[in-house]
C-alpha cells in the first residue's frame, strides 16, 4: 500500500511542478505553485452542478498543495487569487492537494 501512496504523491508533485502544469499563483498574498482550471468548472456548470447557483460571472478551480497553502478555505469565505477577489464555493483536500472551487461577481 505504501508504494501506491508514494506513486500518487509523485504524480501530484508532477501535476504541481512549474516544468509541467503549474504556474506561480498568488493566493491571499502568498505565491505558490498551482493550477487554475476554468475549463473544467465551466463544463461542470453546463451540467448544472449544484454547488454553483448561477450568480457568479466568473468561475474557476484552483489546485494547490496543502503544504503550501496550509489550510482548506471555508465555504462562503473570500479568497484572493492572482489579485482578484472570489468567494469560496467549496473546497476539499485529498492526498495533499487542496481543490478550491470559487466564483466572482462583477460589479
Short mmCIF file of C-alpha atoms in Angstrom, two decimals:
data_model
loop_
_atom_site.label_atom_id
_atom_site.label_comp_id
_atom_site.label_asym_id
_atom_site.label_seq_id
_atom_site.Cartn_x
_atom_site.Cartn_y
_atom_site.Cartn_z
CA UNK A 1 0.00 0.00 0.00
CA UNK A 2 2.85 2.41 0.70
CA UNK A 3 4.16 2.00 -2.82
CA UNK A 4 0.79 3.13 -4.21
CA UNK A 5 0.65 6.17 -1.91
CA UNK A 6 4.22 7.08 -2.83
CA UNK A 7 3.36 6.90 -6.54
CA UNK A 8 0.28 9.09 -6.06
CA UNK A 9 2.41 11.64 -4.20
CA UNK A 10 4.89 11.66 -7.11
CA UNK A 11 2.03 12.22 -9.54
CA UNK A 12 0.82 15.22 -7.52
CA UNK A 13 4.34 16.60 -7.47
CA UNK A 14 4.40 16.33 -11.27
CA UNK A 15 0.99 17.98 -11.57
CA UNK A 16 2.06 20.92 -9.38
CA UNK A 17 5.51 21.31 -10.90
CA UNK A 18 6.50 24.52 -12.73
CA UNK A 19 8.07 22.47 -15.52
CA UNK A 20 4.85 20.54 -16.11
CA UNK A 21 1.47 22.14 -15.40
CA UNK A 22 1.81 24.59 -12.52
CA UNK A 23 2.25 28.33 -12.66
CA UNK A 24 3.05 30.74 -9.86
CA UNK A 25 -0.27 31.59 -8.23
CA UNK A 26 -0.77 34.33 -5.64
CA UNK A 27 -3.26 33.14 -3.02
CA UNK A 28 -4.06 35.77 -0.40
CA UNK A 29 -0.66 37.36 -0.92
CA UNK A 30 1.36 34.13 -0.81
CA UNK A 31 2.96 32.85 -4.01
CA UNK A 32 2.94 29.11 -4.60
CA UNK A 33 2.78 26.58 -7.42
CA UNK A 34 -0.79 25.97 -8.52
CA UNK A 35 -3.03 25.03 -11.39
CA UNK A 36 -6.01 27.18 -12.32
CA UNK A 37 -8.66 25.42 -14.38
CA UNK A 38 -11.53 27.39 -15.86
CA UNK A 39 -12.49 24.82 -18.50
CA UNK A 40 -13.44 22.01 -16.12
CA UNK A 41 -15.61 24.13 -13.85
CA UNK A 42 -17.40 25.69 -16.82
CA UNK A 43 -18.05 22.22 -18.27
CA UNK A 44 -19.43 21.15 -14.91
CA UNK A 45 -21.63 24.22 -14.65
CA UNK A 46 -23.10 23.41 -18.06
CA UNK A 47 -24.18 20.15 -16.43
CA UNK A 48 -25.89 22.19 -13.68
CA UNK A 49 -23.53 21.30 -10.87
CA UNK A 50 -25.37 22.00 -7.65
CA UNK A 51 -22.63 23.95 -5.86
CA UNK A 52 -22.92 26.92 -8.23
CA UNK A 53 -26.12 28.91 -8.05
CA UNK A 54 -25.63 30.85 -11.28
CA UNK A 55 -24.87 34.18 -9.62
CA UNK A 56 -21.18 34.10 -10.49
CA UNK A 57 -19.86 35.87 -13.57
CA UNK A 58 -16.53 34.03 -13.37
CA UNK A 59 -15.79 30.57 -12.01
CA UNK A 60 -12.59 28.63 -11.63
CA UNK A 61 -11.00 25.73 -9.81
CA UNK A 62 -7.63 26.12 -8.12
CA UNK A 63 -5.36 23.21 -7.20
CA UNK A 64 -2.52 23.79 -4.71
CA UNK A 65 -0.54 21.68 -2.28
CA UNK A 66 -1.89 21.65 1.24
CA UNK A 67 1.72 22.02 2.43
CA UNK A 68 1.95 25.33 0.54
CA UNK A 69 -1.46 26.77 1.46
CA UNK A 70 -1.62 25.35 4.99
CA UNK A 71 -5.42 25.20 5.26
CA UNK A 72 -8.63 24.34 3.45
CA UNK A 73 -10.69 27.51 2.86
CA UNK A 74 -14.18 27.65 4.31
CA UNK A 75 -17.24 27.89 2.07
CA UNK A 76 -18.50 31.46 1.53
CA UNK A 77 -15.19 32.99 2.66
CA UNK A 78 -13.40 35.50 0.45
CA UNK A 79 -10.13 34.49 -1.16
CA UNK A 80 -7.80 36.49 -3.42
CA UNK A 81 -6.32 34.61 -6.36
CA UNK A 82 -3.84 36.48 -8.53
CA UNK A 83 -5.18 39.81 -7.33
CA UNK A 84 -8.87 39.05 -7.92
CA UNK A 85 -11.42 38.58 -5.12
CA UNK A 86 -13.52 35.40 -5.19
CA UNK A 87 -15.98 33.63 -2.95
CA UNK A 88 -15.18 30.05 -1.98
CA UNK A 89 -18.00 27.86 -3.24
CA UNK A 90 -16.46 24.68 -1.87
CA UNK A 91 -13.04 23.29 -1.05
CA UNK A 92 -11.59 19.93 -0.15
CA UNK A 93 -8.27 18.20 0.36
CA UNK A 94 -7.25 14.76 -0.85
CA UNK A 95 -3.79 13.28 -1.00
CA UNK A 96 -2.18 16.57 -0.05
CA UNK A 97 -3.87 18.58 -2.82
CA UNK A 98 -6.40 21.29 -2.00
CA UNK A 99 -9.12 21.76 -4.61
CA UNK A 100 -10.91 25.12 -4.34
CA UNK A 101 -13.94 26.00 -6.46
CA UNK A 102 -14.54 29.75 -6.47
CA UNK A 103 -16.83 32.27 -8.09
CA UNK A 104 -16.64 36.02 -8.67
CA UNK A 105 -19.43 38.53 -9.04
CA UNK A 106 -18.71 41.54 -11.26
CA UNK A 107 -19.90 44.85 -10.06
#
